[in-house]
PDB file of C-alpha atoms in Angstrom:
ATOM      1  CA  MET V 562      -0.031   0.002   0.041  1.00 43.00           C
ATOM      2  CA  THR V 563       1.429   3.333  -0.962  1.00 45.00           C
ATOM      3  CA  SER V 564       1.470   5.967   1.850  1.00 44.00           C
ATOM      4  CA  VAL V 565       0.281   9.437   1.218  1.00 42.00           C
ATOM      5  CA  GLN V 566       2.885  11.991   2.024  1.00 45.00           C
ATOM      6  CA  THR V 567       1.875  15.271   3.535  1.00 42.00           C
ATOM      7  CA  PRO V 568       3.371  18.109   1.440  1.00 45.00           C
ATOM      8  CA  VAL V 569       5.977  20.156   3.239  1.00 44.00           C
ATOM      9  CA  PRO V 570       6.249  23.877   2.541  1.00 47.00           C
ATOM     10  CA  VAL V 571       9.294  24.833   0.560  1.00 46.00           C
ATOM     11  CA  VAL V 572      11.324  27.279   2.662  1.00 47.00           C
ATOM     12  CA  GLN V 573      13.118  29.948   0.541  1.00 50.00           C
ATOM     13  CA  GLN V 574      16.343  30.849   2.280  1.00 54.00           C
ATOM     14  CA  ASP V 575      16.573  34.661   1.774  1.00 64.00           C
ATOM     15  CA  GLY V 576      19.490  36.955   2.513  1.00 79.00           C
ATOM     16  CA  THR V 577      19.726  38.564   5.913  1.00 84.00           C
ATOM     17  CA  ALA V 578      18.376  41.953   4.577  1.00 86.00           C
ATOM     18  CA  ARG V 579      15.398  40.433   2.807  1.00 89.00           C
ATOM     19  CA  SER V 580      14.726  38.227   5.921  1.00 87.00           C
ATOM     20  CA  LEU V 581      14.692  41.251   8.121  1.00 89.00           C
ATOM     21  CA  LEU V 582      12.300  43.033   5.706  1.00 89.00           C
ATOM     22  CA  ARG V 583       9.916  40.076   5.893  1.00 89.00           C
ATOM     23  CA  LEU V 584      10.366  40.048   9.688  1.00 88.00           C
ATOM     24  CA  SER V 585       9.154  43.726   9.660  1.00 88.00           C
ATOM     25  CA  ARG V 586       5.903  42.981   8.002  1.00 90.00           C
ATOM     26  CA  PRO V 587       5.698  45.992   5.568  1.00 90.00           C
ATOM     27  CA  GLN V 588       2.192  44.850   4.578  1.00 87.00           C
ATOM     28  CA  GLN V 589       1.066  45.981   8.035  1.00 87.00           C
ATOM     29  CA  TRP V 590       2.675  49.389   7.944  1.00 89.00           C
ATOM     30  CA  HIS V 591      -0.570  50.889   6.659  1.00 87.00           C
ATOM     31  CA  LYS V 592      -1.879  50.856  10.168  1.00 88.00           C
ATOM     32  CA  ALA V 593       0.277  54.027  10.867  1.00 89.00           C
ATOM     33  CA  VAL V 594      -2.495  55.958   8.855  1.00 90.00           C
ATOM     34  CA  MET V 595      -4.182  56.271  12.279  1.00 90.00           C
ATOM     35  CA  LEU V 596      -1.573  58.931  13.019  1.00 92.00           C
ATOM     36  CA  PHE V 597      -3.253  61.115  10.420  1.00 92.00           C
ATOM     37  CA  ALA V 598      -6.864  60.483  11.672  1.00 90.00           C
ATOM     38  CA  ALA V 599      -6.826  63.292  14.281  1.00 90.00           C
ATOM     39  CA  PRO V 600      -5.397  66.009  12.017  1.00 92.00           C
ATOM     40  CA  ALA V 601      -7.817  64.823   9.212  1.00 89.00           C
ATOM     41  CA  ALA V 602     -10.855  65.038  11.464  1.00 86.00           C
ATOM     42  CA  ALA V 603      -9.617  68.626  12.521  1.00 84.00           C
ATOM     43  CA  GLY V 604      -9.506  69.615   8.865  1.00 84.00           C
ATOM     44  CA  ALA V 605      -5.769  70.448   9.336  1.00 87.00           C
ATOM     45  CA  LEU V 606      -4.223  68.235   6.532  1.00 87.00           C
ATOM     46  CA  GLU V 607      -3.889  71.312   4.397  1.00 88.00           C
ATOM     47  CA  SER V 608      -0.999  72.421   6.684  1.00 90.00           C
ATOM     48  CA  PRO V 609       2.350  71.018   5.532  1.00 92.00           C
ATOM     49  CA  GLY V 610       3.721  71.274   8.953  1.00 93.00           C
ATOM     50  CA  VAL V 611       0.809  69.180  10.431  1.00 93.00           C
ATOM     51  CA  VAL V 612       1.350  66.459   7.744  1.00 94.00           C
ATOM     52  CA  LEU V 613       5.133  66.395   8.399  1.00 95.00           C
ATOM     53  CA  ARG V 614       4.674  65.920  12.171  1.00 95.00           C
ATOM     54  CA  ALA V 615       2.108  63.260  11.576  1.00 94.00           C
ATOM     55  CA  ALA V 616       4.396  61.475   9.159  1.00 95.00           C
ATOM     56  CA  ILE V 617       7.266  61.629  11.611  1.00 95.00           C
ATOM     57  CA  ALA V 618       5.046  60.101  14.234  1.00 95.00           C
ATOM     58  CA  GLY V 619       3.985  57.439  11.780  1.00 95.00           C
ATOM     59  CA  VAL V 620       7.532  56.534  11.156  1.00 95.00           C
ATOM     60  CA  GLY V 621       8.148  56.303  14.884  1.00 96.00           C
ATOM     61  CA  PHE V 622       5.136  53.925  15.425  1.00 96.00           C
ATOM     62  CA  ILE V 623       6.162  51.794  12.467  1.00 95.00           C
ATOM     63  CA  LEU V 624       9.507  51.290  14.004  1.00 96.00           C
ATOM     64  CA  LEU V 625       7.888  50.309  17.376  1.00 96.00           C
ATOM     65  CA  ALA V 626       5.543  47.847  15.486  1.00 95.00           C
ATOM     66  CA  VAL V 627       8.544  46.357  13.751  1.00 95.00           C
ATOM     67  CA  ALA V 628      10.154  45.665  17.097  1.00 95.00           C
ATOM     68  CA  ILE V 629       6.976  43.992  18.343  1.00 95.00           C
ATOM     69  CA  TYR V 630       6.817  41.786  15.222  1.00 93.00           C
ATOM     70  CA  ALA V 631      10.447  40.667  15.884  1.00 92.00           C
ATOM     71  CA  PHE V 632       9.789  40.003  19.539  1.00 93.00           C
ATOM     72  CA  ASN V 633       6.610  38.108  18.591  1.00 91.00           C
ATOM     73  CA  ASP V 634       8.187  35.856  16.059  1.00 88.00           C
ATOM     74  CA  ILE V 635      11.165  35.017  18.411  1.00 89.00           C
ATOM     75  CA  ARG V 636       8.716  33.946  21.113  1.00 88.00           C
ATOM     76  CA  ASP V 637       6.383  32.009  18.695  1.00 81.00           C
ATOM     77  CA  ALA V 638       9.067  30.386  16.737  1.00 80.00           C
ATOM     78  CA  PRO V 639       8.525  26.871  18.154  1.00 81.00           C
ATOM     79  CA  ASP V 640       4.785  26.948  17.564  1.00 76.00           C
ATOM     80  CA  ASP V 641       5.264  28.653  14.115  1.00 73.00           C
ATOM     81  CA  ARG V 642       7.386  25.624  12.942  1.00 80.00           C
ATOM     82  CA  ARG V 643       4.275  23.423  13.270  1.00 75.00           C
ATOM     83  CA  HIS V 644       2.049  25.757  11.351  1.00 71.00           C
ATOM     84  CA  PRO V 645       1.516  25.196   7.729  1.00 72.00           C
ATOM     85  CA  ARG V 646       1.892  28.953   6.874  1.00 77.00           C
ATOM     86  CA  LYS V 647       3.718  30.482   9.710  1.00 78.00           C
ATOM     87  CA  CYS V 648       6.551  28.018   9.438  1.00 80.00           C
ATOM     88  CA  LEU V 649       7.721  30.121   6.486  1.00 78.00           C
ATOM     89  CA  ARG V 650       8.473  33.140   8.815  1.00 80.00           C
ATOM     90  CA  PRO V 651      12.102  34.082   8.853  1.00 83.00           C
ATOM     91  CA  ILE V 652      12.950  32.792  12.329  1.00 83.00           C
ATOM     92  CA  ALA V 653      10.733  29.799  12.183  1.00 82.00           C
ATOM     93  CA  SER V 654      12.242  28.742   8.879  1.00 80.00           C
ATOM     94  CA  GLY V 655      15.869  29.179  10.133  1.00 80.00           C
ATOM     95  CA  ALA V 656      16.532  32.099   7.674  1.00 80.00           C
ATOM     96  CA  LEU V 657      17.184  34.410  10.523  1.00 81.00           C
ATOM     97  CA  SER V 658      18.713  33.561  13.985  1.00 87.00           C
ATOM     98  CA  PRO V 659      16.879  34.738  17.112  1.00 87.00           C
ATOM     99  CA  LEU V 660      19.805  36.718  18.202  1.00 91.00           C
ATOM    100  CA  VAL V 661      19.955  38.718  15.034  1.00 89.00           C
ATOM    101  CA  ALA V 662      16.154  39.251  15.271  1.00 88.00           C
ATOM    102  CA  ALA V 663      16.474  40.374  18.928  1.00 91.00           C
ATOM    103  CA  VAL V 664      19.148  42.915  18.146  1.00 93.00           C
ATOM    104  CA  PHE V 665      17.096  44.109  15.224  1.00 93.00           C
ATOM    105  CA  GLY V 666      13.993  44.557  17.367  1.00 93.00           C
ATOM    106  CA  VAL V 667      15.664  46.312  20.195  1.00 95.00           C
ATOM    107  CA  THR V 668      17.234  48.723  17.656  1.00 95.00           C
ATOM    108  CA  ALA V 669      13.908  49.309  15.965  1.00 95.00           C
ATOM    109  CA  ALA V 670      12.248  50.068  19.421  1.00 96.00           C
ATOM    110  CA  LEU V 671      15.012  52.426  20.470  1.00 97.00           C
ATOM    111  CA  LEU V 672      14.879  54.307  17.008  1.00 96.00           C
ATOM    112  CA  GLY V 673      11.153  54.518  17.286  1.00 96.00           C
ATOM    113  CA  LEU V 674      11.248  56.132  20.756  1.00 96.00           C
ATOM    114  CA  ALA V 675      14.011  58.449  19.543  1.00 96.00           C
ATOM    115  CA  VAL V 676      11.911  59.594  16.561  1.00 96.00           C
ATOM    116  CA  VAL V 677       8.839  60.354  18.613  1.00 95.00           C
ATOM    117  CA  SER V 678      10.810  62.028  21.354  1.00 93.00           C
ATOM    118  CA  GLY V 679      11.135  65.088  19.265  1.00 91.00           C
ATOM    119  CA  LEU V 680       7.294  65.525  19.083  1.00 93.00           C
ATOM    120  CA  GLY V 681       6.753  66.295  22.787  1.00 92.00           C
ATOM    121  CA  TRP V 682       6.521  64.360  26.017  1.00 94.00           C
ATOM    122  CA  GLN V 683       2.835  63.501  25.453  1.00 95.00           C
ATOM    123  CA  THR V 684       3.605  61.714  22.200  1.00 95.00           C
ATOM    124  CA  PHE V 685       6.523  60.045  23.693  1.00 96.00           C
ATOM    125  CA  ALA V 686       4.448  58.842  26.669  1.00 96.00           C
ATOM    126  CA  LEU V 687       1.740  57.486  24.249  1.00 96.00           C
ATOM    127  CA  ALA V 688       4.423  55.688  22.128  1.00 96.00           C
ATOM    128  CA  ALA V 689       6.054  54.227  25.319  1.00 97.00           C
ATOM    129  CA  ALA V 690       2.605  52.990  26.480  1.00 96.00           C
ATOM    130  CA  TYR V 691       1.971  51.403  23.081  1.00 96.00           C
ATOM    131  CA  LEU V 692       5.324  49.634  23.305  1.00 96.00           C
ATOM    132  CA  VAL V 693       4.805  48.335  26.826  1.00 96.00           C
ATOM    133  CA  ALA V 694       1.302  47.230  26.012  1.00 95.00           C
ATOM    134  CA  GLN V 695       2.334  45.296  22.890  1.00 95.00           C
ATOM    135  CA  VAL V 696       5.360  43.724  24.701  1.00 95.00           C
ATOM    136  CA  LEU V 697       2.975  42.516  27.435  1.00 95.00           C
ATOM    137  CA  TYR V 698       0.733  41.192  24.681  1.00 94.00           C
ATOM    138  CA  VAL V 699       3.492  39.228  23.015  1.00 92.00           C
ATOM    139  CA  ALA V 700       4.732  38.000  26.423  1.00 91.00           C
ATOM    140  CA  GLY V 701       1.413  36.118  27.153  1.00 88.00           C
ATOM    141  CA  LEU V 702      -1.510  38.420  27.328  1.00 92.00           C
ATOM    142  CA  LYS V 703      -2.516  37.498  23.740  1.00 90.00           C
ATOM    143  CA  HIS V 704      -3.586  34.150  25.247  1.00 91.00           C
ATOM    144  CA  VAL V 705      -5.875  35.747  27.773  1.00 93.00           C
ATOM    145  CA  ALA V 706      -9.457  35.993  26.449  1.00 91.00           C
ATOM    146  CA  VAL V 707     -10.976  39.517  26.356  1.00 93.00           C
ATOM    147  CA  ILE V 708      -7.561  41.103  27.330  1.00 94.00           C
ATOM    148  CA  ASP V 709      -6.143  40.256  23.897  1.00 93.00           C
ATOM    149  CA  LEU V 710      -8.983  42.228  22.299  1.00 94.00           C
ATOM    150  CA  ILE V 711      -8.591  45.188  24.528  1.00 94.00           C
ATOM    151  CA  ILE V 712      -4.831  45.496  23.969  1.00 94.00           C
ATOM    152  CA  VAL V 713      -5.125  45.176  20.262  1.00 93.00           C
ATOM    153  CA  ALA V 714      -7.885  47.793  20.149  1.00 94.00           C
ATOM    154  CA  LEU V 715      -5.827  49.929  22.555  1.00 94.00           C
ATOM    155  CA  GLY V 716      -3.122  49.994  20.026  1.00 93.00           C
ATOM    156  CA  PHE V 717      -5.261  51.794  17.507  1.00 92.00           C
ATOM    157  CA  VAL V 718      -6.552  54.248  20.084  1.00 93.00           C
ATOM    158  CA  LEU V 719      -2.935  55.136  21.277  1.00 94.00           C
ATOM    159  CA  ARG V 720      -1.920  55.745  17.571  1.00 94.00           C
ATOM    160  CA  ALA V 721      -4.971  57.902  16.934  1.00 93.00           C
ATOM    161  CA  ALA V 722      -4.279  59.980  20.142  1.00 94.00           C
ATOM    162  CA  ALA V 723      -0.541  60.282  19.322  1.00 95.00           C
ATOM    163  CA  GLY V 724      -1.625  61.885  15.939  1.00 93.00           C
ATOM    164  CA  GLY V 725      -3.302  64.734  17.909  1.00 92.00           C
ATOM    165  CA  THR V 726      -0.422  65.205  20.390  1.00 94.00           C
ATOM    166  CA  ALA V 727       2.227  65.114  17.783  1.00 94.00           C
ATOM    167  CA  THR V 728       0.556  67.806  15.654  1.00 93.00           C
ATOM    168  CA  GLY V 729      -0.665  69.909  18.679  1.00 91.00           C
ATOM    169  CA  LEU V 730      -4.300  69.457  17.695  1.00 89.00           C
ATOM    170  CA  PRO V 731      -7.064  68.952  20.315  1.00 86.00           C
ATOM    171  CA  VAL V 732      -8.642  65.482  20.261  1.00 85.00           C
ATOM    172  CA  SER V 733     -12.299  65.300  21.131  1.00 85.00           C
ATOM    173  CA  HIS V 734     -13.784  62.802  23.348  1.00 88.00           C
ATOM    174  CA  TRP V 735     -16.017  61.641  20.471  1.00 89.00           C
ATOM    175  CA  PHE V 736     -12.963  61.040  18.254  1.00 90.00           C
ATOM    176  CA  LEU V 737     -11.405  58.765  20.966  1.00 91.00           C
ATOM    177  CA  LEU V 738     -14.646  56.888  21.518  1.00 93.00           C
ATOM    178  CA  VAL V 739     -15.080  56.353  17.724  1.00 94.00           C
ATOM    179  CA  SER V 740     -11.458  55.046  17.629  1.00 93.00           C
ATOM    180  CA  LEU V 741     -11.980  52.768  20.584  1.00 94.00           C
ATOM    181  CA  PHE V 742     -15.355  51.126  19.613  1.00 95.00           C
ATOM    182  CA  GLY V 743     -14.393  51.087  15.839  1.00 94.00           C
ATOM    183  CA  ALA V 744     -11.083  49.226  16.745  1.00 94.00           C
ATOM    184  CA  MET V 745     -13.057  46.824  19.069  1.00 95.00           C
ATOM    185  CA  PHE V 746     -15.502  46.209  16.206  1.00 95.00           C
ATOM    186  CA  LEU V 747     -12.744  45.369  13.659  1.00 93.00           C
ATOM    187  CA  VAL V 748     -10.713  43.338  16.119  1.00 92.00           C
ATOM    188  CA  THR V 749     -13.715  41.213  17.221  1.00 93.00           C
ATOM    189  CA  GLY V 750     -14.769  40.769  13.613  1.00 91.00           C
ATOM    190  CA  LYS V 751     -11.303  39.522  12.853  1.00 89.00           C
ATOM    191  CA  ARG V 752     -11.557  37.010  15.759  1.00 89.00           C
ATOM    192  CA  LYS V 753     -14.932  35.956  14.623  1.00 89.00           C
ATOM    193  CA  ALA V 754     -13.655  35.269  11.136  1.00 86.00           C
ATOM    194  CA  GLU V 755     -10.753  33.388  12.462  1.00 83.00           C
ATOM    195  CA  TYR V 756     -13.115  31.390  14.678  1.00 82.00           C
ATOM    196  CA  HIS V 757     -15.098  30.488  11.686  1.00 79.00           C
ATOM    197  CA  ALA V 758     -12.094  29.517   9.563  1.00 74.00           C
ATOM    198  CA  ALA V 759     -10.452  27.527  12.427  1.00 65.00           C
ATOM    199  CA  GLY V 760     -13.212  24.915  12.797  1.00 60.00           C
ATOM    200  CA  ASN V 761     -11.845  22.139  14.918  1.00 48.00           C
ATOM    201  CA  ALA V 762      -8.302  23.302  14.478  1.00 53.00           C
ATOM    202  CA  VAL V 763      -6.893  26.008  16.802  1.00 54.00           C
ATOM    203  CA  SER V 764      -5.145  28.530  14.667  1.00 61.00           C
ATOM    204  CA  ARG V 765      -4.878  30.973  17.641  1.00 73.00           C
ATOM    205  CA  PRO V 766      -5.000  29.340  21.158  1.00 80.00           C
ATOM    206  CA  VAL V 767      -7.154  32.144  22.567  1.00 84.00           C
ATOM    207  CA  LEU V 768      -9.884  31.246  20.186  1.00 85.00           C
ATOM    208  CA  ALA V 769     -10.723  28.078  22.343  1.00 84.00           C
ATOM    209  CA  ALA V 770     -11.812  30.394  25.144  1.00 88.00           C
ATOM    210  CA  TYR V 771     -14.352  32.176  23.020  1.00 88.00           C
ATOM    211  CA  SER V 772     -17.888  31.173  21.779  1.00 89.00           C
ATOM    212  CA  SER V 773     -19.464  32.310  18.512  1.00 87.00           C
ATOM    213  CA  SER V 774     -22.388  33.814  20.429  1.00 90.00           C
ATOM    214  CA  TRP V 775     -20.207  35.831  22.730  1.00 93.00           C
ATOM    215  CA  LEU V 776     -18.103  37.379  19.883  1.00 92.00           C
ATOM    216  CA  ASP V 777     -21.390  38.244  18.245  1.00 92.00           C
ATOM    217  CA  GLN V 778     -22.489  40.128  21.360  1.00 94.00           C
ATOM    218  CA  VAL V 779     -19.223  42.026  21.529  1.00 95.00           C
ATOM    219  CA  MET V 780     -19.433  42.950  17.895  1.00 94.00           C
ATOM    220  CA  THR V 781     -22.988  44.185  18.327  1.00 95.00           C
ATOM    221  CA  VAL V 782     -21.958  46.396  21.282  1.00 96.00           C
ATOM    222  CA  ALA V 783     -18.867  47.690  19.482  1.00 96.00           C
ATOM    223  CA  LEU V 784     -20.964  48.470  16.323  1.00 96.00           C
ATOM    224  CA  LEU V 785     -23.523  50.459  18.271  1.00 96.00           C
ATOM    225  CA  GLY V 786     -20.754  52.242  20.165  1.00 96.00           C
ATOM    226  CA  THR V 787     -19.008  53.216  17.001  1.00 96.00           C
ATOM    227  CA  ALA V 788     -22.199  54.381  15.250  1.00 96.00           C
ATOM    228  CA  LEU V 789     -23.493  56.367  18.193  1.00 95.00           C
ATOM    229  CA  SER V 790     -20.080  58.032  18.912  1.00 95.00           C
ATOM    230  CA  TYR V 791     -19.701  58.919  15.250  1.00 95.00           C
ATOM    231  CA  GLY V 792     -23.244  60.193  15.089  1.00 93.00           C
ATOM    232  CA  MET V 793     -22.742  62.396  18.103  1.00 92.00           C
ATOM    233  CA  TRP V 794     -19.618  63.893  16.575  1.00 90.00           C
ATOM    234  CA  ALA V 795     -21.031  64.385  13.040  1.00 90.00           C
ATOM    235  CA  PHE V 796     -24.526  65.660  14.020  1.00 89.00           C
ATOM    236  CA  GLN V 797     -23.113  68.468  16.084  1.00 85.00           C
ATOM    237  CA  TYR V 798     -22.540  70.285  12.867  1.00 77.00           C
ATOM    238  CA  LEU V 799     -26.179  70.418  11.893  1.00 79.00           C
ATOM    239  CA  GLY V 800     -27.348  74.046  11.608  1.00 72.00           C
ATOM    240  CA  HIS V 801     -23.920  75.317  10.443  1.00 70.00           C
ATOM    241  CA  ASP V 802     -23.192  75.874   6.785  1.00 70.00           C
ATOM    242  CA  VAL V 803     -24.108  73.573   3.948  1.00 74.00           C
ATOM    243  CA  TYR V 804     -20.719  72.003   3.810  1.00 76.00           C
ATOM    244  CA  ARG V 805     -20.431  71.198   7.487  1.00 81.00           C
ATOM    245  CA  GLU V 806     -23.872  69.583   7.246  1.00 87.00           C
ATOM    246  CA  LEU V 807     -22.370  67.026   4.863  1.00 91.00           C
ATOM    247  CA  LEU V 808     -20.625  65.603   7.921  1.00 91.00           C
ATOM    248  CA  ALA V 809     -24.062  64.541   9.316  1.00 92.00           C
ATOM    249  CA  VAL V 810     -24.894  63.017   5.912  1.00 93.00           C
ATOM    250  CA  SER V 811     -21.679  61.057   6.034  1.00 94.00           C
ATOM    251  CA  PHE V 812     -23.227  59.034   8.897  1.00 95.00           C
ATOM    252  CA  LEU V 813     -25.354  57.056   6.335  1.00 96.00           C
ATOM    253  CA  PRO V 814     -22.425  55.471   4.360  1.00 96.00           C
ATOM    254  CA  PHE V 815     -20.385  55.194   7.556  1.00 96.00           C
ATOM    255  CA  PHE V 816     -23.255  53.090   9.212  1.00 96.00           C
ATOM    256  CA  THR V 817     -23.814  51.255   5.877  1.00 96.00           C
ATOM    257  CA  GLY V 818     -20.100  50.212   5.974  1.00 94.00           C
ATOM    258  CA  LEU V 819     -20.289  48.933   9.435  1.00 95.00           C
ATOM    259  CA  LEU V 820     -23.430  46.879   8.781  1.00 95.00           C
ATOM    260  CA  ARG V 821     -21.854  45.574   5.559  1.00 94.00           C
ATOM    261  CA  TYR V 822     -18.660  44.419   7.378  1.00 93.00           C
ATOM    262  CA  ALA V 823     -20.725  42.762  10.091  1.00 93.00           C
ATOM    263  CA  LEU V 824     -22.627  40.826   7.376  1.00 93.00           C
ATOM    264  CA  LEU V 825     -19.515  39.677   5.729  1.00 91.00           C
ATOM    265  CA  VAL V 826     -18.082  38.488   9.087  1.00 90.00           C
ATOM    266  CA  SER V 827     -21.281  36.555   9.747  1.00 88.00           C
ATOM    267  CA  THR V 828     -20.676  34.620   6.526  1.00 86.00           C
ATOM    268  CA  GLY V 829     -17.131  33.639   7.469  1.00 82.00           C
ATOM    269  CA  ARG V 830     -15.239  36.521   5.902  1.00 81.00           C
ATOM    270  CA  GLY V 831     -13.487  39.533   7.421  1.00 74.00           C
ATOM    271  CA  GLU V 832     -10.266  37.807   8.550  1.00 73.00           C
ATOM    272  CA  GLU V 833      -8.388  40.579   6.808  1.00 77.00           C
ATOM    273  CA  PRO V 834     -10.578  43.733   7.280  1.00 78.00           C
ATOM    274  CA  GLU V 835      -8.097  45.980   5.351  1.00 77.00           C
ATOM    275  CA  HIS V 836      -8.540  43.755   2.299  1.00 80.00           C
ATOM    276  CA  GLU V 837     -12.289  43.283   2.412  1.00 82.00           C
ATOM    277  CA  ILE V 838     -13.027  46.911   1.401  1.00 82.00           C
ATOM    278  CA  PHE V 839     -11.430  46.116  -1.944  1.00 84.00           C
ATOM    279  CA  ARG V 840     -13.062  42.807  -2.403  1.00 87.00           C
ATOM    280  CA  ASP V 841     -16.599  43.907  -1.574  1.00 88.00           C
ATOM    281  CA  ARG V 842     -18.226  46.503  -3.915  1.00 91.00           C
ATOM    282  CA  VAL V 843     -20.885  47.708  -1.484  1.00 92.00           C
ATOM    283  CA  LEU V 844     -18.135  48.146   1.217  1.00 92.00           C
ATOM    284  CA  LEU V 845     -15.984  50.031  -1.268  1.00 93.00           C
ATOM    285  CA  LEU V 846     -18.811  52.247  -2.368  1.00 95.00           C
ATOM    286  CA  ALA V 847     -19.717  52.955   1.172  1.00 94.00           C
ATOM    287  CA  GLY V 848     -16.243  53.840   2.038  1.00 93.00           C
ATOM    288  CA  LEU V 849     -15.600  56.043  -0.950  1.00 95.00           C
ATOM    289  CA  SER V 850     -18.878  57.895  -0.426  1.00 95.00           C
ATOM    290  CA  TRP V 851     -18.054  58.430   3.331  1.00 95.00           C
ATOM    291  CA  ALA V 852     -14.546  59.718   2.536  1.00 93.00           C
ATOM    292  CA  ALA V 853     -15.887  62.107  -0.083  1.00 94.00           C
ATOM    293  CA  LEU V 854     -18.619  63.613   2.158  1.00 93.00           C
ATOM    294  CA  LEU V 855     -16.098  63.820   4.991  1.00 92.00           C
ATOM    295  CA  GLY V 856     -13.546  65.504   2.666  1.00 90.00           C
ATOM    296  CA  VAL V 857     -15.962  68.119   1.391  1.00 91.00           C
ATOM    297  CA  GLY V 858     -17.497  68.735   4.686  1.00 89.00           C
ATOM    298  CA  LEU V 859     -14.142  69.336   6.522  1.00 88.00           C
ATOM    299  CA  TYR V 860     -12.106  71.005   3.720  1.00 86.00           C
ATOM    300  CA  CYS V 861     -14.637  73.063   1.726  1.00 82.00           C
ATOM    301  CA  ALA V 862     -16.282  74.757   4.755  1.00 64.00           C
TER     302      ALA V 862
END
C-alpha cells in the first residue's frame, strides 16, 4: 500500500536583509495611517507642518511595530514551525537567527522612541505606553481572553491619540470613542472570522476560550458604540453651513459600511478587514462615499 505524504512547504532561504524586511511585515505598515486620523478630523491636513509631524510620528510607530513583530516571532518560533503557513516566517524557517532578530527588534524600538521624542513628551508617553502594552501582549496576554481584544484595540486608540499630540491638535472625546469602539468592532470581527475559519483546528490558542455567540454580542456592542459616537460627533454640525452639514450626511455611508462588514463576518469573511473593502463592492462604495462627504465637509467649509 502506498502511503500518502503530507506536502512540506518549501522554505526559501533569503539573505539577511530580505529576511529582516519580511520580519518587519511591511504589509502591516498601513496601520500608521491612524496617526493622520486626528489631523484629518480637525480639517488640518492642508498644513504642511501638520502633515510632516504626523508623518514623523507614523515613522516612529512603524519602528515600534517592527520591534513588536520581531519579539513576537522570536517567542512564537517553536509553535510557528508546526504551522503550515507561519513555518515560513524568517525565524521559524531558520532564515534568521533569534539573536539577530532580537538585536534588530531592540534597535527598532530605540529608534522609534527616539523619533517620537522630538514631538513632545505626550507623544513620547503614548508611544512608550503602546510599546509596553504590545510587549505584554506578546509575552502572554494575547492568550488571555478579552484582554487580547482590549490590547489590540488599545493600540489603535494610542496611535490615533498620538496623531493629535504630535501635531498639537485637540482630540475630542467623541473622536477617541469612535477610535476605541471602531477598533473593537474590527478586532472582534477578525477574531470571529478566525473562529469560523479554524473549525476544529486551533489557529490561535485564545480562540478556544471564545464562543461564537459571545463574539457576536461584543461585535454588536462595538458596532452600536461606533455608530453612536460617530453620530454624536457628526450631528453636532447640523445648523452650520451647507458643507459642514455634509458631515451629518456622512453618517449614512459610515453606518452602511459597519453593517456590511458585520454581514461579511457573519458569512465567514473578514479575517483581513483591510482587504475586504477592496473585495466587496458595497463596502468599497460606502467607504468612498463616506470619504468624499467627509472631505468636502471638512475642507470646503
